[in-house]
Amino acid sequence: MDQFIAWISQPWPWYVAGPMIGLTVPALLILGNKSFGISSSLRHACAACIPAGIPFFTYDWKKEMWNIMFVLGVLIGGALAGFLLSNPNEVVVAESTQAALRELGITEFGSLMPSEIFNWSNLFTLKGLFFFVIGGFLVGFGTRYAGGCTSGHAIMGISNLQLPSVIATIAFMLGGFTMTHLLLPYIMRIVGL
Amino acid sequence: MTVKLKAIEKSGSTPVQCEAPNMQKADKKDGLLKYLIVGVLFGIIFVKAEIISWFRIQEMFRLDSFFMYGVIGSAILVGIISIQAIKRFDIKTISGERIQIGNKEFRKGQVIGGFIFGLGWAITGACPGPLFAQIGSGFTVVAVTLLSAVAGTWVYGRFADKLPN
């Protein structure tokens, strides 16, 4: 049993995680004819809590409860893995990424998220404004504008051989490269790490 | 209780007094529970493979690691094979329904919105799925990011008809 716990506590390799994520596609289809997609849950949250008479949010969100249950499950799964199966060792980050991030002022690489940025004490600082508030807003606004995120377009859409999803995925990547290489250095300078 | 009554109203003329409330409740809960379970497994994979890590996303955008490309690529490969198999063998849902997958139409939003999402992805280190798993795994401040993402979705919905698409 101890050995099993030790084995399962290791970080899982991509060729285990990727195919398992891929299997979510047929699992949801076979369980209930549901197309895999996560960002829709944000829309359902709007429709349920603050529809404000906006046509985009005026629909029977209760029919989409499965999606809310799914993301609730992701949260619970995150907690189970984070607390019960957590990796006792430090996260291994590529040397070249570490070097680039050190130049931007990040010094701690041990945990899953840079603890210098992602903690509550930064909430009302410029770090909080950029990394939580603006970052989150771009994710929510962008995914809905694009009609899906990494799950709905990159995985579900491309799995169904949809050209628009390939285009969307290329746009996601271009946005990410632009932020990482062109904008992040300036943002880090502004927030002062 | 009100939800149950509404469900009965919708389903037709089942008289309230003759219903079997326990069974019906169990049925309904079961119906949604399976999605919760798939979600739990999904969340575990996210954390255990460190896909929720801000550093993994940085490695991806800096082309310093094959890891995320391997994850997404192999997920797509399994997805393609699965959907082809479902279509080829006309596999039905567990309740016997024919599986239907909507086609996506090209819109400008996929480029503009996709780019905007990409900008956010590289700052938060998370697409919407990992946001939930990050919160669960103890980075509770990400709840602020999630709320902001809901706000972003709302603002898109509010101005959707005024944006190029």
Coordinates of C-alpha atoms in Angstrom, one line a residue:
Chain A
M1 CA 0.0 0.0 0.0
D2 CA 2.8 2.4 0.9
Q3 CA 4.5 1.6 -2.3
F4 CA 1.3 2.3 -4.2
I5 CA 0.9 5.6 -2.5
A6 CA 4.6 6.5 -3.3
W7 CA 4.1 5.5 -6.9
I8 CA 0.8 7.4 -7.3
S9 CA 2.3 10.5 -5.6
Q10 CA 4.9 10.9 -8.3
P11 CA 4.1 13.5 -11.0
W12 CA 2.4 11.6 -13.9
P13 CA 4.1 11.7 -17.3
W14 CA 2.4 13.3 -20.3
Y15 CA 1.8 10.0 -22.1
V16 CA -0.4 9.0 -19.2
A17 CA -2.2 12.3 -18.6
G18 CA -2.8 13.2 -22.2
P19 CA -4.6 10.0 -23.3
M20 CA -6.6 10.1 -20.1
I21 CA -7.7 13.7 -20.8
G22 CA -8.5 12.5 -24.4
L23 CA -10.7 9.8 -23.0
T24 CA -12.9 12.5 -21.4
V25 CA -14.2 13.2 -24.9
P26 CA -15.8 9.8 -25.5
A27 CA -16.7 9.4 -21.8
L28 CA -18.9 12.5 -21.8
L29 CA -20.4 11.6 -25.2
I30 CA -21.3 8.1 -24.1
L31 CA -22.5 9.0 -20.7
G32 CA -24.9 11.6 -21.9
N33 CA -24.3 13.0 -25.3
K34 CA -22.3 15.9 -23.9
S35 CA -19.6 17.7 -25.8
F36 CA -16.5 18.3 -23.7
G37 CA -16.0 22.0 -22.8
I38 CA -15.2 23.8 -19.7
S39 CA -15.4 27.6 -20.3
S40 CA -19.2 27.2 -20.9
S41 CA -19.5 26.8 -17.1
L42 CA -18.5 30.5 -16.7
R43 CA -21.4 31.4 -19.0
H44 CA -23.8 29.2 -17.1
A45 CA -22.6 30.9 -13.9
C46 CA -23.5 34.3 -15.5
A47 CA -26.9 32.9 -16.7
A48 CA -27.7 31.6 -13.2
C49 CA -26.5 34.5 -11.1
I50 CA -26.5 37.7 -13.1
P51 CA -28.4 37.3 -16.4
A52 CA -29.5 41.0 -16.3
G53 CA -31.9 40.4 -19.2
I54 CA -28.9 40.0 -21.6
P55 CA -30.0 37.7 -24.5
F56 CA -26.6 35.9 -24.3
F57 CA -27.4 34.8 -20.8
T58 CA -31.2 34.1 -21.2
Y59 CA -31.5 30.4 -21.6
D60 CA -32.4 27.5 -19.4
W61 CA -29.0 27.1 -17.6
K62 CA -30.5 24.3 -15.5
K63 CA -30.3 22.0 -18.5
E64 CA -26.6 22.6 -18.4
M65 CA -26.2 21.6 -14.8
W66 CA -24.0 18.7 -15.9
N67 CA -21.3 21.2 -16.8
I68 CA -21.5 22.9 -13.4
M69 CA -21.3 19.4 -11.8
F70 CA -18.3 18.6 -14.0
V71 CA -16.3 21.7 -12.9
L72 CA -17.3 21.2 -9.3
G73 CA -15.8 17.7 -9.7
V74 CA -12.6 19.2 -11.2
L75 CA -12.3 21.4 -8.0
I76 CA -12.9 18.4 -5.7
G77 CA -10.4 16.3 -7.8
G78 CA -7.9 19.1 -7.5
A79 CA -8.3 19.0 -3.7
L80 CA -8.0 15.2 -3.5
A81 CA -4.9 15.2 -5.6
G82 CA -3.4 18.3 -3.9
F83 CA -3.9 17.1 -0.3
L84 CA -4.0 13.3 -0.4
L85 CA -1.8 12.4 -3.4
S86 CA 0.5 15.4 -3.4
N87 CA 4.0 15.1 -4.7
P88 CA 6.4 15.4 -1.7
N89 CA 9.2 16.6 -4.0
E90 CA 9.7 20.0 -5.6
V91 CA 8.3 20.7 -9.0
V92 CA 10.9 20.2 -11.7
V93 CA 11.0 23.3 -14.0
A94 CA 13.2 23.4 -17.1
E95 CA 16.5 25.1 -16.6
S96 CA 16.0 27.5 -19.4
T97 CA 12.6 28.5 -18.2
Q98 CA 14.0 29.0 -14.7
A99 CA 16.7 31.2 -16.0
A100 CA 14.3 33.3 -18.1
L101 CA 11.9 33.7 -15.1
R102 CA 14.8 34.6 -12.7
E103 CA 15.6 37.5 -15.0
L104 CA 12.0 38.6 -14.6
G105 CA 12.4 38.4 -10.8
I106 CA 10.9 35.1 -9.9
T107 CA 13.1 33.2 -7.3
E108 CA 10.9 30.3 -6.0
F109 CA 10.4 27.3 -8.2
G110 CA 9.4 24.6 -5.7
S111 CA 5.6 24.5 -5.8
L112 CA 3.1 24.3 -8.7
M113 CA 2.6 28.1 -8.7
P114 CA 5.1 30.8 -8.0
S115 CA 4.3 31.6 -4.4
E116 CA 5.6 35.1 -4.7
I117 CA 2.7 35.9 -7.0
F118 CA -0.2 33.6 -6.2
N119 CA -1.0 34.4 -2.6
W120 CA -3.7 36.4 -0.9
S121 CA -1.3 39.1 0.4
N122 CA -0.9 40.3 -3.2
L123 CA -4.7 40.7 -3.8
F124 CA -4.7 44.5 -3.5
T125 CA -1.4 45.1 -5.2
L126 CA -0.4 45.6 -8.8
K127 CA 0.6 41.9 -8.9
G128 CA -2.9 41.0 -7.9
L129 CA -4.4 43.4 -10.4
F130 CA -2.4 41.9 -13.3
F131 CA -2.1 38.2 -12.4
F132 CA -5.6 37.6 -10.9
V133 CA -8.0 40.4 -12.0
I134 CA -6.8 41.2 -15.5
G135 CA -5.5 37.7 -16.2
G136 CA -8.8 36.2 -15.2
F137 CA -10.8 38.7 -17.1
L138 CA -8.9 38.0 -20.3
V139 CA -9.4 34.3 -19.9
G140 CA -13.2 34.7 -19.4
F141 CA -13.7 37.3 -22.1
G142 CA -11.4 35.7 -24.6
T143 CA -12.8 32.1 -24.2
R144 CA -16.4 33.2 -24.6
Y145 CA -15.5 35.5 -27.6
A146 CA -13.7 32.5 -29.1
G147 CA -16.6 30.2 -28.3
G148 CA -14.4 27.8 -26.3
C149 CA -11.1 27.2 -24.6
T150 CA -8.4 24.6 -24.6
S151 CA -11.0 21.9 -23.9
G152 CA -13.8 22.9 -26.2
H153 CA -11.7 23.9 -29.1
A154 CA -8.2 22.4 -28.9
I155 CA -9.3 19.0 -27.6
M156 CA -13.0 18.5 -28.4
G157 CA -13.1 20.6 -31.6
I158 CA -9.9 19.3 -33.2
S159 CA -10.8 15.7 -32.1
N160 CA -14.0 16.3 -34.2
L161 CA -11.7 17.6 -37.1
Q162 CA -13.2 21.1 -37.0
L163 CA -11.1 23.7 -38.8
P164 CA -12.4 26.6 -36.8
S165 CA -11.1 24.9 -33.7
V166 CA -7.6 24.6 -35.3
I167 CA -7.7 28.3 -36.0
A168 CA -8.9 29.1 -32.5
T169 CA -6.1 27.0 -31.0
I170 CA -3.5 28.7 -33.2
A171 CA -4.8 32.0 -31.9
F172 CA -4.6 30.8 -28.3
M173 CA -1.0 29.9 -28.8
L174 CA -0.1 33.2 -30.5
G175 CA -1.7 35.1 -27.6
G176 CA 0.3 33.0 -25.1
F177 CA 3.6 33.6 -27.0
T178 CA 2.9 37.3 -27.3
M179 CA 2.2 37.6 -23.6
T180 CA 5.2 35.5 -22.5
H181 CA 7.8 37.0 -24.8
L182 CA 6.6 40.6 -25.4
L183 CA 4.4 41.8 -22.6
L184 CA 5.3 39.8 -19.5
P185 CA 8.8 41.5 -19.1
Y186 CA 7.0 44.9 -19.0
I187 CA 4.3 43.7 -16.6
M188 CA 6.9 42.2 -14.3
R189 CA 8.7 45.6 -14.3
I190 CA 5.5 47.4 -13.5
V191 CA 4.4 45.1 -10.7
G192 CA 8.0 45.1 -9.3
L193 CA 9.1 41.6 -8.5
Chain B
M1 CA -38.9 20.2 -3.5
T2 CA -39.9 23.0 -5.8
V3 CA -37.4 21.9 -8.3
K4 CA -38.9 18.4 -8.2
L5 CA -42.4 19.8 -8.7
K6 CA -41.3 21.9 -11.6
A7 CA -39.6 18.8 -13.1
I8 CA -42.9 16.9 -12.8
E9 CA -44.9 19.8 -14.3
K10 CA -42.5 19.8 -17.3
S11 CA -42.6 16.0 -17.8
G12 CA -46.4 16.1 -18.2
S13 CA -49.3 15.0 -16.2
T14 CA -47.8 12.7 -13.5
P15 CA -50.0 13.3 -10.5
V16 CA -48.0 14.6 -7.6
Q17 CA -49.5 12.2 -5.1
C18 CA -48.7 9.1 -7.1
E19 CA -45.0 9.9 -7.6
A20 CA -42.3 7.8 -6.0
P21 CA -40.3 10.7 -4.6
N22 CA -37.3 8.7 -3.4
M23 CA -36.7 6.9 -6.6
Q24 CA -37.1 10.0 -8.6
K25 CA -34.7 11.9 -6.5
A26 CA -32.1 9.2 -6.7
D27 CA -32.6 9.0 -10.4
K28 CA -32.0 12.7 -10.9
K29 CA -29.0 12.8 -8.6
D30 CA -27.5 9.8 -10.3
G31 CA -27.9 11.5 -13.6
L32 CA -25.6 14.4 -12.6
L33 CA -23.4 12.4 -10.3
K34 CA -21.6 10.7 -13.1
Y35 CA -20.4 14.1 -14.5
L36 CA -19.2 15.0 -11.0
I37 CA -17.2 11.7 -11.0
V38 CA -15.7 12.3 -14.4
G39 CA -14.8 15.8 -13.2
V40 CA -13.1 14.5 -10.1
L41 CA -10.9 12.2 -12.2
F42 CA -10.1 15.0 -14.5
G43 CA -9.1 17.3 -11.6
I44 CA -6.9 14.6 -10.2
I45 CA -5.1 14.2 -13.6
F46 CA -4.7 18.0 -13.9
V47 CA -2.9 18.2 -10.5
K48 CA -1.0 14.9 -10.7
A49 CA 0.4 15.7 -14.1
E50 CA 1.1 19.2 -12.9
I51 CA -0.9 20.6 -15.8
I52 CA -2.2 23.3 -13.4
S53 CA 1.3 24.5 -12.8
W54 CA 2.0 28.1 -13.9
F55 CA 5.6 26.9 -14.6
R56 CA 4.4 24.2 -17.1
I57 CA 2.5 26.8 -19.1
Q58 CA 5.6 29.1 -19.1
E59 CA 7.7 26.1 -20.3
M60 CA 5.2 25.6 -23.1
F61 CA 5.2 29.2 -24.3
R62 CA 9.0 29.3 -24.0
L63 CA 9.3 26.1 -26.0
D64 CA 11.5 24.7 -23.2
S65 CA 9.6 21.5 -22.6
F66 CA 7.7 19.0 -24.7
F67 CA 5.5 18.2 -21.8
M68 CA 2.3 20.3 -22.5
Y69 CA 2.6 19.6 -26.2
G70 CA 2.7 15.9 -25.4
V71 CA -0.3 16.2 -23.1
I72 CA -2.5 18.2 -25.6
G73 CA -1.2 16.3 -28.6
S74 CA -1.9 12.8 -27.2
A75 CA -5.3 14.0 -25.8
I76 CA -6.3 15.1 -29.3
L77 CA -5.0 11.9 -30.8
V78 CA -7.1 9.8 -28.4
G79 CA -10.0 12.1 -29.0
I80 CA -9.8 11.8 -32.8
I81 CA -9.7 8.0 -32.6
S82 CA -12.6 7.9 -30.1
I83 CA -14.9 10.1 -32.2
Q84 CA -14.0 8.2 -35.4
A85 CA -14.8 5.0 -33.6
I86 CA -18.1 6.4 -32.3
K87 CA -19.1 7.5 -35.8
R88 CA -17.8 4.3 -37.6
F89 CA -19.5 1.9 -35.2
D90 CA -22.5 4.1 -34.5
I91 CA -21.8 3.8 -30.7
K92 CA -24.8 4.9 -28.7
T93 CA -25.0 6.6 -25.3
I94 CA -25.7 4.5 -22.2
S95 CA -29.3 5.4 -22.5
G96 CA -29.4 4.3 -26.2
E97 CA -29.4 7.8 -27.8
R98 CA -27.5 8.4 -31.0
I99 CA -24.4 10.5 -30.3
Q100 CA -24.6 14.0 -31.9
I101 CA -21.7 16.4 -32.0
G102 CA -22.3 19.9 -33.3
N103 CA -20.1 21.4 -36.0
K104 CA -18.3 24.7 -35.3
E105 CA -18.6 27.5 -37.7
F106 CA -15.8 29.9 -38.4
R107 CA -16.2 33.4 -36.8
K108 CA -13.7 36.2 -36.4
G109 CA -14.1 35.8 -32.6
Q110 CA -12.1 32.6 -32.8
V111 CA -9.1 34.6 -33.8
I112 CA -9.6 37.8 -31.8
G113 CA -11.1 36.1 -28.7
G114 CA -8.7 33.3 -29.0
F115 CA -5.7 35.7 -29.0
I116 CA -7.2 37.5 -26.0
F117 CA -7.6 34.2 -24.1
G118 CA -4.0 33.3 -25.0
L119 CA -2.8 36.5 -23.4
G120 CA -4.7 35.6 -20.2
W121 CA -3.5 32.0 -20.3
A122 CA 0.1 33.0 -20.1
I123 CA -0.5 35.3 -17.1
T124 CA -2.7 33.1 -15.0
G125 CA -1.0 29.9 -16.0
A126 CA -4.4 28.4 -16.5
C127 CA -7.2 27.8 -18.9
P128 CA -10.7 27.6 -17.4
G129 CA -10.4 23.9 -16.3
P130 CA -7.1 24.2 -14.4
L131 CA -8.5 27.3 -12.6
F132 CA -10.9 25.1 -10.8
A133 CA -8.2 22.5 -10.0
Q134 CA -5.8 25.2 -8.8
I135 CA -8.4 26.4 -6.3
G136 CA -9.1 22.9 -5.1
S137 CA -5.4 22.1 -4.7
G138 CA -5.0 24.9 -2.3
F139 CA -4.2 28.0 -4.2
T140 CA -7.4 29.6 -3.0
V141 CA -6.5 33.1 -4.2
V142 CA -7.2 31.8 -7.7
A143 CA -10.9 32.1 -6.7
V144 CA -10.4 35.8 -7.5
T145 CA -9.1 34.9 -10.9
L146 CA -12.1 32.7 -11.5
L147 CA -14.5 35.5 -10.4
S148 CA -12.8 37.8 -12.7
A149 CA -13.1 35.3 -15.5
V150 CA -16.9 35.1 -14.8
A151 CA -16.9 38.9 -15.0
G152 CA -15.0 38.8 -18.3
T153 CA -17.6 36.3 -19.7
W154 CA -20.4 38.6 -18.5
V155 CA -18.8 41.6 -20.2
Y156 CA -18.5 39.7 -23.4
G157 CA -22.1 38.6 -23.2
R158 CA -23.2 42.2 -22.6
F159 CA -21.4 43.6 -25.6
A160 CA -21.4 40.5 -27.8
D161 CA -23.6 42.2 -30.5
K162 CA -21.3 45.2 -30.8
L163 CA -18.0 43.2 -31.3
P164 CA -16.8 42.0 -34.7
N165 CA -17.6 38.4 -35.1

